[in-house]
Amino acid sequence: MDILDAIKTRRSIGLVSDEPVSKELINKILEAGTWAPSHYRTEPWKFFVLTGDSRLRLGKTLAKIEEKNMDDPSSESNQKKLAKVHEKPLRAPLIIAVAVEPRDNPKAIIQEEYGAVYAAIQNMLLAAHGLGLGGFWRTGKPTYDPLMKELFKLSKDGEILGFLYFGHPKRAVPEGKRRDFNEVTTWLSSENDFDKLV
């Protein structure tokens, strides 16, 4: 697939089959992630591949995090909600949890360490799309909860930056829509052009 076509046609797809994703495809996705740019070649990413019952452990942690924010976790409605949260990781046969582990290079800037991992995530999403898989990047408050860091045994500076859910899509990829790039682009060709910025 042409890279520009891949960028334009990739969509978040949550409706995937239970069919396992082959290790060959998973390896290609992981390798794509490692080719992201990283300042000073710190390569600050860590990948955790969750398949099978390991997804249930993630579900338990998500439910624990949800429970912390409930006034009465034992109520019938909250118990139903917690059961639903516990099942969320079973929506796809493959989840890749992606973390940043900033390196101790004194030249490395923390924002750039995070940026490198976000670039790795985009590489992985594009690679999966190019390989015919459907997927989406799940984040939200639970992603950054200390219990999540504890689950994946990250350092005090480490952080989960997202969960990539992948599987074989059950439906066609919907067409996307974006604002024209001209709406968000300012062309600067002289020093004085900076004075006109608003």
PDB file of C-alpha atoms in Angstrom:
ATOM      1  CA  MET A   1       0.000   0.000   0.000  1.00  0.00           C
ATOM      2  CA  ASP A   2       1.311   3.449  -0.905  1.00  0.00           C
ATOM      3  CA  ILE A   3       2.184   5.359   2.289  1.00  0.00           C
ATOM      4  CA  LEU A   4       0.025   8.383   1.435  1.00  0.00           C
ATOM      5  CA  ASP A   5      -2.920   6.072   0.688  1.00  0.00           C
ATOM      6  CA  ALA A   6      -2.322   4.308   4.013  1.00  0.00           C
ATOM      7  CA  ILE A   7      -2.355   7.634   5.880  1.00  0.00           C
ATOM      8  CA  LYS A   8      -5.535   8.811   4.165  1.00  0.00           C
ATOM      9  CA  THR A   9      -7.465   5.543   4.421  1.00  0.00           C
ATOM     10  CA  ARG A  10      -6.560   4.391   7.944  1.00  0.00           C
ATOM     11  CA  ARG A  11      -9.534   4.568  10.315  1.00  0.00           C
ATOM     12  CA  SER A  12     -10.225   3.519  13.877  1.00  0.00           C
ATOM     13  CA  ILE A  13     -12.109   0.228  13.614  1.00  0.00           C
ATOM     14  CA  GLY A  14     -13.471  -1.358  16.768  1.00  0.00           C
ATOM     15  CA  LEU A  15     -15.565  -4.076  15.158  1.00  0.00           C
ATOM     16  CA  VAL A  16     -13.171  -6.992  14.634  1.00  0.00           C
ATOM     17  CA  SER A  17     -13.517 -10.771  14.653  1.00  0.00           C
ATOM     18  CA  ASP A  18     -12.183 -13.159  17.320  1.00  0.00           C
ATOM     19  CA  GLU A  19      -9.817 -14.694  14.769  1.00  0.00           C
ATOM     20  CA  PRO A  20      -6.291 -14.561  16.232  1.00  0.00           C
ATOM     21  CA  VAL A  21      -3.723 -12.279  14.618  1.00  0.00           C
ATOM     22  CA  SER A  22      -0.712 -14.292  13.464  1.00  0.00           C
ATOM     23  CA  LYS A  23       2.646 -13.798  15.168  1.00  0.00           C
ATOM     24  CA  GLU A  24       4.089 -12.894  11.774  1.00  0.00           C
ATOM     25  CA  LEU A  25       1.736  -9.909  11.481  1.00  0.00           C
ATOM     26  CA  ILE A  26       2.283  -8.916  15.124  1.00  0.00           C
ATOM     27  CA  ASN A  27       6.053  -8.915  14.586  1.00  0.00           C
ATOM     28  CA  LYS A  28       5.690  -6.654  11.555  1.00  0.00           C
ATOM     29  CA  ILE A  29       3.590  -4.191  13.576  1.00  0.00           C
ATOM     30  CA  LEU A  30       6.111  -4.190  16.439  1.00  0.00           C
ATOM     31  CA  GLU A  31       9.040  -3.700  14.082  1.00  0.00           C
ATOM     32  CA  ALA A  32       7.264  -0.750  12.431  1.00  0.00           C
ATOM     33  CA  GLY A  33       7.000   0.840  15.873  1.00  0.00           C
ATOM     34  CA  THR A  34      10.755   0.598  16.426  1.00  0.00           C
ATOM     35  CA  TRP A  35      11.444   2.590  13.257  1.00  0.00           C
ATOM     36  CA  ALA A  36       9.916   5.772  14.656  1.00  0.00           C
ATOM     37  CA  PRO A  37      12.266   8.743  14.986  1.00  0.00           C
ATOM     38  CA  SER A  38      13.773   9.324  18.437  1.00  0.00           C
ATOM     39  CA  HIS A  39      16.083  12.173  19.373  1.00  0.00           C
ATOM     40  CA  TYR A  40      19.552  10.929  20.398  1.00  0.00           C
ATOM     41  CA  ARG A  41      18.381   7.438  19.413  1.00  0.00           C
ATOM     42  CA  THR A  42      16.971   6.833  22.873  1.00  0.00           C
ATOM     43  CA  GLU A  43      14.240   4.505  21.536  1.00  0.00           C
ATOM     44  CA  PRO A  44      12.114   5.078  24.693  1.00  0.00           C
ATOM     45  CA  TRP A  45       9.265   2.715  23.759  1.00  0.00           C
ATOM     46  CA  LYS A  46       8.169  -0.526  25.387  1.00  0.00           C
ATOM     47  CA  PHE A  47       5.576  -2.867  23.906  1.00  0.00           C
ATOM     48  CA  PHE A  48       3.432  -5.406  25.760  1.00  0.00           C
ATOM     49  CA  VAL A  49       1.583  -7.906  23.548  1.00  0.00           C
ATOM     50  CA  LEU A  50      -1.651  -9.145  25.148  1.00  0.00           C
ATOM     51  CA  THR A  51      -3.496 -12.134  23.720  1.00  0.00           C
ATOM     52  CA  GLY A  52      -5.654 -14.854  25.230  1.00  0.00           C
ATOM     53  CA  ASP A  53      -6.359 -14.668  28.958  1.00  0.00           C
ATOM     54  CA  SER A  54      -3.762 -11.960  29.599  1.00  0.00           C
ATOM     55  CA  ARG A  55      -6.436  -9.526  28.415  1.00  0.00           C
ATOM     56  CA  LEU A  56      -8.530 -10.476  31.465  1.00  0.00           C
ATOM     57  CA  ARG A  57      -5.813  -9.171  33.791  1.00  0.00           C
ATOM     58  CA  LEU A  58      -5.982  -5.843  31.992  1.00  0.00           C
ATOM     59  CA  GLY A  59      -9.767  -5.948  32.415  1.00  0.00           C
ATOM     60  CA  LYS A  60      -9.411  -6.515  36.168  1.00  0.00           C
ATOM     61  CA  THR A  61      -7.126  -3.490  36.435  1.00  0.00           C
ATOM     62  CA  LEU A  62      -9.512  -1.333  34.412  1.00  0.00           C
ATOM     63  CA  ALA A  63     -12.333  -2.403  36.735  1.00  0.00           C
ATOM     64  CA  LYS A  64     -10.246  -1.596  39.852  1.00  0.00           C
ATOM     65  CA  ILE A  65      -9.547   1.867  38.480  1.00  0.00           C
ATOM     66  CA  GLU A  66     -13.232   2.389  37.697  1.00  0.00           C
ATOM     67  CA  GLU A  67     -14.192   1.182  41.185  1.00  0.00           C
ATOM     68  CA  LYS A  68     -11.992   3.824  42.841  1.00  0.00           C
ATOM     69  CA  ASN A  69     -14.231   6.530  41.353  1.00  0.00           C
ATOM     70  CA  MET A  70     -17.515   4.998  42.533  1.00  0.00           C
ATOM     71  CA  ASP A  71     -19.420   6.050  45.649  1.00  0.00           C
ATOM     72  CA  ASP A  72     -20.928   2.600  46.087  1.00  0.00           C
ATOM     73  CA  PRO A  73     -19.222  -0.087  43.989  1.00  0.00           C
ATOM     74  CA  SER A  74     -21.466  -2.771  45.470  1.00  0.00           C
ATOM     75  CA  SER A  75     -24.699  -1.333  44.022  1.00  0.00           C
ATOM     76  CA  GLU A  76     -26.358  -3.418  41.322  1.00  0.00           C
ATOM     77  CA  SER A  77     -25.908  -0.774  38.630  1.00  0.00           C
ATOM     78  CA  ASN A  78     -22.227  -0.280  39.490  1.00  0.00           C
ATOM     79  CA  GLN A  79     -21.617  -4.036  39.572  1.00  0.00           C
ATOM     80  CA  LYS A  80     -23.031  -4.243  36.034  1.00  0.00           C
ATOM     81  CA  LYS A  81     -20.833  -1.342  34.980  1.00  0.00           C
ATOM     82  CA  LEU A  82     -17.726  -2.968  36.478  1.00  0.00           C
ATOM     83  CA  ALA A  83     -18.510  -6.264  34.718  1.00  0.00           C
ATOM     84  CA  LYS A  84     -18.740  -4.383  31.425  1.00  0.00           C
ATOM     85  CA  VAL A  85     -15.415  -2.610  32.047  1.00  0.00           C
ATOM     86  CA  HIS A  86     -13.794  -5.948  32.922  1.00  0.00           C
ATOM     87  CA  GLU A  87     -14.839  -7.351  29.522  1.00  0.00           C
ATOM     88  CA  LYS A  88     -13.582  -4.415  27.438  1.00  0.00           C
ATOM     89  CA  PRO A  89     -10.199  -5.932  26.569  1.00  0.00           C
ATOM     90  CA  LEU A  90     -11.969  -8.913  24.992  1.00  0.00           C
ATOM     91  CA  ARG A  91     -13.235  -6.724  22.150  1.00  0.00           C
ATOM     92  CA  ALA A  92     -10.173  -7.609  20.074  1.00  0.00           C
ATOM     93  CA  PRO A  93      -7.964 -10.719  19.941  1.00  0.00           C
ATOM     94  CA  LEU A  94      -4.806  -8.617  20.177  1.00  0.00           C
ATOM     95  CA  ILE A  95      -3.913  -5.631  22.323  1.00  0.00           C
ATOM     96  CA  ILE A  96      -0.518  -3.984  22.257  1.00  0.00           C
ATOM     97  CA  ALA A  97       0.039  -1.768  25.291  1.00  0.00           C
ATOM     98  CA  VAL A  98       2.581   0.912  24.425  1.00  0.00           C
ATOM     99  CA  ALA A  99       4.622   2.628  27.112  1.00  0.00           C
ATOM    100  CA  VAL A 100       7.257   5.324  27.295  1.00  0.00           C
ATOM    101  CA  GLU A 101      10.306   4.623  29.455  1.00  0.00           C
ATOM    102  CA  PRO A 102      12.395   7.814  29.257  1.00  0.00           C
ATOM    103  CA  ARG A 103      16.110   7.091  28.970  1.00  0.00           C
ATOM    104  CA  ASP A 104      18.750   8.547  31.255  1.00  0.00           C
ATOM    105  CA  ASN A 105      20.473  10.417  28.439  1.00  0.00           C
ATOM    106  CA  PRO A 106      21.021  13.897  29.949  1.00  0.00           C
ATOM    107  CA  LYS A 107      20.423  15.478  26.539  1.00  0.00           C
ATOM    108  CA  ALA A 108      17.020  13.861  26.099  1.00  0.00           C
ATOM    109  CA  ILE A 109      14.003  16.112  26.665  1.00  0.00           C
ATOM    110  CA  ILE A 110      10.958  14.457  28.216  1.00  0.00           C
ATOM    111  CA  GLN A 111       8.519  15.881  25.632  1.00  0.00           C
ATOM    112  CA  GLU A 112      10.655  14.376  22.873  1.00  0.00           C
ATOM    113  CA  GLU A 113      10.687  10.980  24.576  1.00  0.00           C
ATOM    114  CA  TYR A 114       6.882  11.019  24.609  1.00  0.00           C
ATOM    115  CA  GLY A 115       6.834  12.312  21.029  1.00  0.00           C
ATOM    116  CA  ALA A 116       8.984   9.392  19.873  1.00  0.00           C
ATOM    117  CA  VAL A 117       6.561   6.884  21.374  1.00  0.00           C
ATOM    118  CA  TYR A 118       3.556   8.647  19.849  1.00  0.00           C
ATOM    119  CA  ALA A 119       5.338   8.399  16.488  1.00  0.00           C
ATOM    120  CA  ALA A 120       5.887   4.667  17.143  1.00  0.00           C
ATOM    121  CA  ILE A 121       2.157   4.279  17.812  1.00  0.00           C
ATOM    122  CA  GLN A 122       1.293   5.950  14.502  1.00  0.00           C
ATOM    123  CA  ASN A 123       3.767   3.688  12.689  1.00  0.00           C
ATOM    124  CA  MET A 124       2.091   0.662  14.246  1.00  0.00           C
ATOM    125  CA  LEU A 125      -1.414   1.817  13.351  1.00  0.00           C
ATOM    126  CA  LEU A 126      -0.361   2.437   9.752  1.00  0.00           C
ATOM    127  CA  ALA A 127       1.469  -0.889   9.529  1.00  0.00           C
ATOM    128  CA  ALA A 128      -1.570  -2.785  10.835  1.00  0.00           C
ATOM    129  CA  HIS A 129      -3.795  -1.002   8.328  1.00  0.00           C
ATOM    130  CA  GLY A 130      -1.395  -1.791   5.502  1.00  0.00           C
ATOM    131  CA  LEU A 131      -1.471  -5.463   6.583  1.00  0.00           C
ATOM    132  CA  GLY A 132      -5.269  -5.539   6.338  1.00  0.00           C
ATOM    133  CA  LEU A 133      -6.044  -5.367  10.052  1.00  0.00           C
ATOM    134  CA  GLY A 134      -8.532  -3.132  11.788  1.00  0.00           C
ATOM    135  CA  GLY A 135      -7.616  -1.364  14.977  1.00  0.00           C
ATOM    136  CA  PHE A 136      -7.915   1.622  17.220  1.00  0.00           C
ATOM    137  CA  TRP A 137      -5.842   3.496  19.775  1.00  0.00           C
ATOM    138  CA  ARG A 138      -7.536   3.472  23.187  1.00  0.00           C
ATOM    139  CA  THR A 139      -6.517   6.014  25.830  1.00  0.00           C
ATOM    140  CA  GLY A 140      -8.387   7.908  28.571  1.00  0.00           C
ATOM    141  CA  LYS A 141      -7.830   8.525  32.280  1.00  0.00           C
ATOM    142  CA  PRO A 142      -7.435   4.852  33.281  1.00  0.00           C
ATOM    143  CA  THR A 143      -4.463   4.602  30.906  1.00  0.00           C
ATOM    144  CA  TYR A 144      -2.465   6.991  33.087  1.00  0.00           C
ATOM    145  CA  ASP A 145      -3.590   5.660  36.471  1.00  0.00           C
ATOM    146  CA  PRO A 146      -0.840   4.474  38.880  1.00  0.00           C
ATOM    147  CA  LEU A 147      -2.462   1.007  38.928  1.00  0.00           C
ATOM    148  CA  MET A 148      -1.779   0.699  35.200  1.00  0.00           C
ATOM    149  CA  LYS A 149       1.860   1.640  35.711  1.00  0.00           C
ATOM    150  CA  GLU A 150       2.020  -0.972  38.480  1.00  0.00           C
ATOM    151  CA  LEU A 151       0.436  -3.663  36.288  1.00  0.00           C
ATOM    152  CA  PHE A 152       3.109  -3.269  33.618  1.00  0.00           C
ATOM    153  CA  LYS A 153       5.949  -2.793  36.145  1.00  0.00           C
ATOM    154  CA  LEU A 154       6.998   0.562  34.725  1.00  0.00           C
ATOM    155  CA  SER A 155       9.539   2.838  36.390  1.00  0.00           C
ATOM    156  CA  LYS A 156       8.454   5.971  38.255  1.00  0.00           C
ATOM    157  CA  ASP A 157       9.048   7.935  35.031  1.00  0.00           C
ATOM    158  CA  GLY A 158       7.413   5.377  32.743  1.00  0.00           C
ATOM    159  CA  GLU A 159       3.856   5.732  31.488  1.00  0.00           C
ATOM    160  CA  ILE A 160       1.413   3.726  29.404  1.00  0.00           C
ATOM    161  CA  LEU A 161       0.506   5.941  26.418  1.00  0.00           C
ATOM    162  CA  GLY A 162      -2.158   3.793  24.874  1.00  0.00           C
ATOM    163  CA  PHE A 163      -3.638   0.416  24.077  1.00  0.00           C
ATOM    164  CA  LEU A 164      -3.720  -0.611  20.433  1.00  0.00           C
ATOM    165  CA  TYR A 165      -6.606  -3.003  19.794  1.00  0.00           C
ATOM    166  CA  PHE A 166      -6.119  -5.055  16.614  1.00  0.00           C
ATOM    167  CA  GLY A 167      -8.022  -7.738  14.749  1.00  0.00           C
ATOM    168  CA  HIS A 168      -9.443  -8.756  11.396  1.00  0.00           C
ATOM    169  CA  PRO A 169     -12.152  -6.197  10.520  1.00  0.00           C
ATOM    170  CA  LYS A 170     -15.761  -7.328  10.266  1.00  0.00           C
ATOM    171  CA  ARG A 171     -16.781  -4.500   7.942  1.00  0.00           C
ATOM    172  CA  ALA A 172     -15.366  -2.238   5.262  1.00  0.00           C
ATOM    173  CA  VAL A 173     -13.308   0.757   6.323  1.00  0.00           C
ATOM    174  CA  PRO A 174     -15.498   3.868   6.370  1.00  0.00           C
ATOM    175  CA  GLU A 175     -14.487   6.893   4.356  1.00  0.00           C
ATOM    176  CA  GLY A 176     -12.836   9.651   6.350  1.00  0.00           C
ATOM    177  CA  LYS A 177     -13.076  13.408   6.347  1.00  0.00           C
ATOM    178  CA  ARG A 178     -10.557  16.062   7.320  1.00  0.00           C
ATOM    179  CA  ARG A 179     -10.359  19.823   7.060  1.00  0.00           C
ATOM    180  CA  ASP A 180      -8.335  20.998   4.089  1.00  0.00           C
ATOM    181  CA  PHE A 181      -4.700  21.429   5.120  1.00  0.00           C
ATOM    182  CA  ASN A 182      -4.804  25.037   3.900  1.00  0.00           C
ATOM    183  CA  GLU A 183      -7.121  25.876   6.816  1.00  0.00           C
ATOM    184  CA  VAL A 184      -4.422  24.975   9.334  1.00  0.00           C
ATOM    185  CA  THR A 185      -1.324  26.057   7.420  1.00  0.00           C
ATOM    186  CA  THR A 186       0.468  29.406   7.429  1.00  0.00           C
ATOM    187  CA  TRP A 187       3.121  29.994   4.789  1.00  0.00           C
ATOM    188  CA  LEU A 188       6.081  32.132   5.898  1.00  0.00           C
ATOM    189  CA  SER A 189       8.627  33.372   3.395  1.00  0.00           C
ATOM    190  CA  SER A 190      10.115  36.495   4.993  1.00  0.00           C
ATOM    191  CA  GLU A 191      11.102  37.641   8.466  1.00  0.00           C
ATOM    192  CA  ASN A 192       8.251  40.131   8.534  1.00  0.00           C
ATOM    193  CA  ASP A 193       5.685  37.368   8.004  1.00  0.00           C
ATOM    194  CA  PHE A 194       6.054  36.436  11.672  1.00  0.00           C
ATOM    195  CA  ASP A 195       4.719  39.860  12.701  1.00  0.00           C
ATOM    196  CA  LYS A 196       1.476  39.157  10.847  1.00  0.00           C
ATOM    197  CA  LEU A 197       0.698  35.963  12.780  1.00  0.00           C
ATOM    198  CA  VAL A 198      -2.515  36.039  14.820  1.00  0.00           C
TER     199      VAL A 198
END
